[in-house]
mmCIF file of C-alpha atoms in Angstrom:
data_model
loop_
_atom_site.group_PDB
_atom_site.id
_atom_site.type_symbol
_atom_site.label_atom_id
_atom_site.label_comp_id
_atom_site.label_asym_id
_atom_site.label_seq_id
_atom_site.Cartn_x
_atom_site.Cartn_y
_atom_site.Cartn_z
ATOM 1 C CA UNK A 1 69.144 79.705 72.588
ATOM 2 C CA UNK A 2 67.778 83.121 73.594
ATOM 3 C CA UNK A 3 68.662 85.015 76.774
ATOM 4 C CA UNK A 4 65.526 83.902 78.608
ATOM 5 C CA UNK A 5 66.241 80.219 77.964
ATOM 6 C CA UNK A 6 69.895 80.697 78.885
ATOM 7 C CA UNK A 7 69.073 82.311 82.214
ATOM 8 C CA UNK A 8 66.271 79.912 83.177
ATOM 9 C CA UNK A 9 68.711 77.284 84.409
ATOM 10 C CA UNK A 10 70.168 77.181 87.942
ATOM 11 C CA UNK A 11 73.740 76.253 86.946
ATOM 12 C CA UNK A 12 73.915 78.928 84.251
ATOM 13 C CA UNK A 13 72.435 81.449 86.682
ATOM 14 C CA UNK A 14 75.130 80.561 89.241
ATOM 15 C CA UNK A 15 77.807 81.078 86.585
ATOM 16 C CA UNK A 16 76.325 84.488 85.740
ATOM 17 C CA UNK A 17 76.290 85.413 89.470
ATOM 18 C CA UNK A 18 79.958 84.386 89.760
ATOM 19 C CA UNK A 19 80.878 86.697 86.889
ATOM 20 C CA UNK A 20 79.256 89.911 88.179
ATOM 21 C CA UNK A 21 81.410 92.822 89.244
ATOM 22 C CA UNK A 22 83.646 92.651 86.211
ATOM 23 C CA UNK A 23 85.119 89.352 87.345
ATOM 24 C CA UNK A 24 86.967 87.211 84.845
ATOM 25 C CA UNK A 25 87.077 83.526 85.665
ATOM 26 C CA UNK A 26 88.368 80.304 84.202
ATOM 27 C CA UNK A 27 86.459 77.028 84.134
ATOM 28 C CA UNK A 28 88.708 75.809 86.986
ATOM 29 C CA UNK A 29 87.834 78.862 89.095
ATOM 30 C CA UNK A 30 84.128 78.380 88.403
ATOM 31 C CA UNK A 31 84.399 74.700 89.358
ATOM 32 C CA UNK A 32 86.076 75.669 92.640
ATOM 33 C CA UNK A 33 83.131 78.001 93.377
ATOM 34 C CA UNK A 34 80.632 75.255 92.551
ATOM 35 C CA UNK A 35 82.077 71.998 93.897
ATOM 36 C CA UNK A 36 78.629 70.397 93.762
ATOM 37 C CA UNK A 37 78.599 70.700 89.934
ATOM 38 C CA UNK A 38 80.720 68.409 87.746
ATOM 39 C CA UNK A 39 83.463 69.956 85.617
ATOM 40 C CA UNK A 40 81.801 68.595 82.464
ATOM 41 C CA UNK A 41 78.546 70.326 83.418
ATOM 42 C CA UNK A 42 80.331 73.632 84.058
ATOM 43 C CA UNK A 43 82.121 73.341 80.683
ATOM 44 C CA UNK A 44 78.825 72.653 78.904
ATOM 45 C CA UNK A 45 77.002 75.586 80.498
ATOM 46 C CA UNK A 46 79.892 78.026 80.019
ATOM 47 C CA UNK A 47 79.899 76.980 76.360
ATOM 48 C CA UNK A 48 76.178 77.686 76.064
ATOM 49 C CA UNK A 49 76.558 81.089 77.738
ATOM 50 C CA UNK A 50 79.502 81.899 75.467
ATOM 51 C CA UNK A 51 77.650 80.777 72.334
ATOM 52 C CA UNK A 52 74.608 82.790 73.451
ATOM 53 C CA UNK A 53 76.659 85.963 73.835
ATOM 54 C CA UNK A 54 76.312 86.288 77.620
ATOM 55 C CA UNK A 55 79.982 85.467 78.206
ATOM 56 C CA UNK A 56 83.008 86.426 76.173
ATOM 57 C CA UNK A 57 86.592 85.207 76.225
ATOM 58 C CA UNK A 58 88.755 87.891 77.816
ATOM 59 C CA UNK A 59 92.059 86.063 77.533
ATOM 60 C CA UNK A 60 93.804 82.749 76.983
ATOM 61 C CA UNK A 61 96.928 81.140 78.401
ATOM 62 C CA UNK A 62 98.647 77.779 78.165
ATOM 63 C CA UNK A 63 98.390 75.678 81.305
ATOM 64 C CA UNK A 64 100.044 72.251 81.301
ATOM 65 C CA UNK A 65 99.790 72.032 77.529
ATOM 66 C CA UNK A 66 96.128 73.046 77.303
ATOM 67 C CA UNK A 67 94.618 76.426 76.514
ATOM 68 C CA UNK A 68 92.820 77.918 79.482
ATOM 69 C CA UNK A 69 90.326 80.672 78.733
ATOM 70 C CA UNK A 70 89.246 83.490 81.009
ATOM 71 C CA UNK A 71 85.629 84.524 80.582
ATOM 72 C CA UNK A 72 83.910 87.820 81.280
ATOM 73 C CA UNK A 73 80.192 88.503 81.622
ATOM 74 C CA UNK A 74 78.569 90.729 79.034
ATOM 75 C CA UNK A 75 76.315 92.217 81.689
ATOM 76 C CA UNK A 76 74.061 94.132 79.329
ATOM 77 C CA UNK A 77 73.158 90.822 77.655
ATOM 78 C CA UNK A 78 72.753 88.857 80.899
ATOM 79 C CA UNK A 79 69.391 90.236 81.950
ATOM 80 C CA UNK A 80 65.776 89.599 81.136
ATOM 81 C CA UNK A 81 64.388 92.990 80.220
ATOM 82 C CA UNK A 82 60.792 94.116 80.613
ATOM 83 C CA UNK A 83 59.820 93.198 77.050
ATOM 84 C CA UNK A 84 61.320 89.715 77.344
ATOM 85 C CA UNK A 85 59.616 89.182 80.720
ATOM 86 C CA UNK A 86 56.288 90.276 79.224
ATOM 87 C CA UNK A 87 56.645 87.705 76.451
ATOM 88 C CA UNK A 88 57.390 84.847 78.843
ATOM 89 C CA UNK A 89 54.690 82.246 79.344
ATOM 90 C CA UNK A 90 53.469 81.292 82.805
ATOM 91 C CA UNK A 91 55.535 78.101 82.475
ATOM 92 C CA UNK A 92 58.588 80.225 81.628
ATOM 93 C CA UNK A 93 57.978 82.204 84.819
ATOM 94 C CA UNK A 94 57.699 78.927 86.760
ATOM 95 C CA UNK A 95 61.006 77.747 85.286
ATOM 96 C CA UNK A 96 62.625 81.113 86.000
ATOM 97 C CA UNK A 97 61.515 81.142 89.613
ATOM 98 C CA UNK A 98 62.631 77.526 90.051
ATOM 99 C CA UNK A 99 66.037 78.315 88.518
ATOM 100 C CA UNK A 100 66.438 81.381 90.727
ATOM 101 C CA UNK A 101 65.496 79.455 93.875
ATOM 102 C CA UNK A 102 67.760 76.541 92.911
ATOM 103 C CA UNK A 103 70.687 78.894 92.344
ATOM 104 C CA UNK A 104 69.964 80.784 95.548
ATOM 105 C CA UNK A 105 69.768 77.590 97.591
ATOM 106 C CA UNK A 106 73.009 76.241 96.108
ATOM 107 C CA UNK A 107 74.825 79.544 96.724
ATOM 108 C CA UNK A 108 73.563 79.669 100.321
ATOM 109 C CA UNK A 109 74.735 76.117 100.995
ATOM 110 C CA UNK A 110 78.129 76.973 99.459
ATOM 111 C CA UNK A 111 78.345 80.002 101.775
ATOM 112 C CA UNK A 112 77.506 77.900 104.850
ATOM 113 C CA UNK A 113 80.067 75.257 103.825
ATOM 114 C CA UNK A 114 82.934 77.797 103.671
ATOM 115 C CA UNK A 115 85.384 77.920 106.550
ATOM 116 C CA UNK A 116 84.578 80.790 108.877
ATOM 117 C CA UNK A 117 81.062 81.473 107.620
ATOM 118 C CA UNK A 118 79.177 83.428 110.260
ATOM 119 C CA UNK A 119 75.597 84.337 109.300
ATOM 120 C CA UNK A 120 75.197 86.828 112.157
ATOM 121 C CA UNK A 121 78.504 88.645 111.581
ATOM 122 C CA UNK A 122 77.908 88.604 107.800
ATOM 123 C CA UNK A 123 74.441 90.201 108.187
ATOM 124 C CA UNK A 124 72.752 87.275 106.435
ATOM 125 C CA UNK A 125 69.043 87.858 106.071
ATOM 126 C CA UNK A 126 66.195 85.708 104.852
ATOM 127 C CA UNK A 127 63.004 87.279 106.018
ATOM 128 C CA UNK A 128 59.547 87.192 104.591
ATOM 129 C CA UNK A 129 56.649 89.455 105.355
ATOM 130 C CA UNK A 130 53.324 90.342 103.830
ATOM 131 C CA UNK A 131 52.786 93.937 102.740
ATOM 132 C CA UNK A 132 49.338 95.299 101.947
ATOM 133 C CA UNK A 133 49.835 97.746 99.088
ATOM 134 C CA UNK A 134 47.639 99.508 96.580
ATOM 135 C CA UNK A 135 48.925 99.958 93.017
ATOM 136 C CA UNK A 136 50.499 103.353 93.735
ATOM 137 C CA UNK A 137 52.205 102.124 96.908
ATOM 138 C CA UNK A 138 53.520 99.056 95.080
ATOM 139 C CA UNK A 139 54.852 101.155 92.202
ATOM 140 C CA UNK A 140 56.507 103.601 94.606
ATOM 141 C CA UNK A 141 58.111 100.861 96.702
ATOM 142 C CA UNK A 142 59.357 99.020 93.616
ATOM 143 C CA UNK A 143 60.863 102.219 92.197
ATOM 144 C CA UNK A 144 62.586 103.016 95.518
ATOM 145 C CA UNK A 145 64.009 99.501 95.835
ATOM 146 C CA UNK A 146 65.158 99.520 92.215
ATOM 147 C CA UNK A 147 66.960 102.816 92.714
ATOM 148 C CA UNK A 148 68.748 101.615 95.851
ATOM 149 C CA UNK A 149 69.886 98.427 94.085
ATOM 150 C CA UNK A 150 70.760 100.151 90.800
ATOM 151 C CA UNK A 151 72.894 102.733 92.644
ATOM 152 C CA UNK A 152 75.174 99.915 93.862
ATOM 153 C CA UNK A 153 75.179 97.543 90.881
ATOM 154 C CA UNK A 154 78.174 99.202 89.245
ATOM 155 C CA UNK A 155 80.381 98.877 92.337
ATOM 156 C CA UNK A 156 83.647 97.280 91.278
ATOM 157 C CA UNK A 157 85.547 94.740 93.355
ATOM 158 C CA UNK A 158 88.024 96.444 95.672
ATOM 159 C CA UNK A 159 89.696 95.853 99.022
ATOM 160 C CA UNK A 160 87.088 95.833 101.751
ATOM 161 C CA UNK A 161 84.234 94.925 99.387
ATOM 162 C CA UNK A 162 82.748 91.460 99.524
ATOM 163 C CA UNK A 163 80.272 90.285 96.899
ATOM 164 C CA UNK A 164 76.765 89.715 98.271
ATOM 165 C CA UNK A 165 73.988 87.901 96.455
ATOM 166 C CA UNK A 166 70.696 89.781 96.693
ATOM 167 C CA UNK A 167 67.493 88.159 95.549
ATOM 168 C CA UNK A 168 64.225 90.000 95.606
ATOM 169 C CA UNK A 169 60.931 88.175 95.443
ATOM 170 C CA UNK A 170 57.658 90.025 95.174
ATOM 171 C CA UNK A 171 54.285 88.656 94.133
ATOM 172 C CA UNK A 172 50.668 88.882 95.297
ATOM 173 C CA UNK A 173 49.757 86.059 97.646
ATOM 174 C CA UNK A 174 46.046 86.249 96.905
ATOM 175 C CA UNK A 175 43.660 88.196 94.756
ATOM 176 C CA UNK A 176 42.641 91.617 95.962
ATOM 177 C CA UNK A 177 39.285 91.607 97.685
ATOM 178 C CA UNK A 178 36.478 92.954 95.529
ATOM 179 C CA UNK A 179 35.504 96.574 95.941
ATOM 180 C CA UNK A 180 32.394 96.990 98.100
ATOM 181 C CA UNK A 181 29.240 97.582 96.080
ATOM 182 C CA UNK A 182 28.192 101.203 95.724
ATOM 183 C CA UNK A 183 31.605 102.789 96.222
#
């Protein structure tokens, strides 16, 4: 299974999110983060991500007679690059968006279900707005946003840092109006 197919699934996408920041996690730890997903399902999807090269085993230990593996994300492999995105069909993009929204919804519900969750104190945001942009303005805004995000993507876990899930969604909501005749 290629990277695109691996990432176009909400459970696998949630596993990838859980592994960011250099985290190593066991199946049990992943199951605790995703109580709405059966252990068998988590095992199956971790196996697919491991087989596909997106996860790697970072260690093993014996726990109650069984071998428990710790997995680490191979972050460079866990992304859909520009070339892969360009080769995706429209149905692939539909599946990708659906997977991303499914993962986002599940993660948000998990956040709300945690003891002490406080959307106002935690600066939770889910706003939508329409921006009217020409091609140059769109390219400039996208580059600025990418730089801001990229500058923080390598932050490592440390005291005082809490992981935050950021999802960006940007697409035209309608076709651009035609240029007036004679201009």
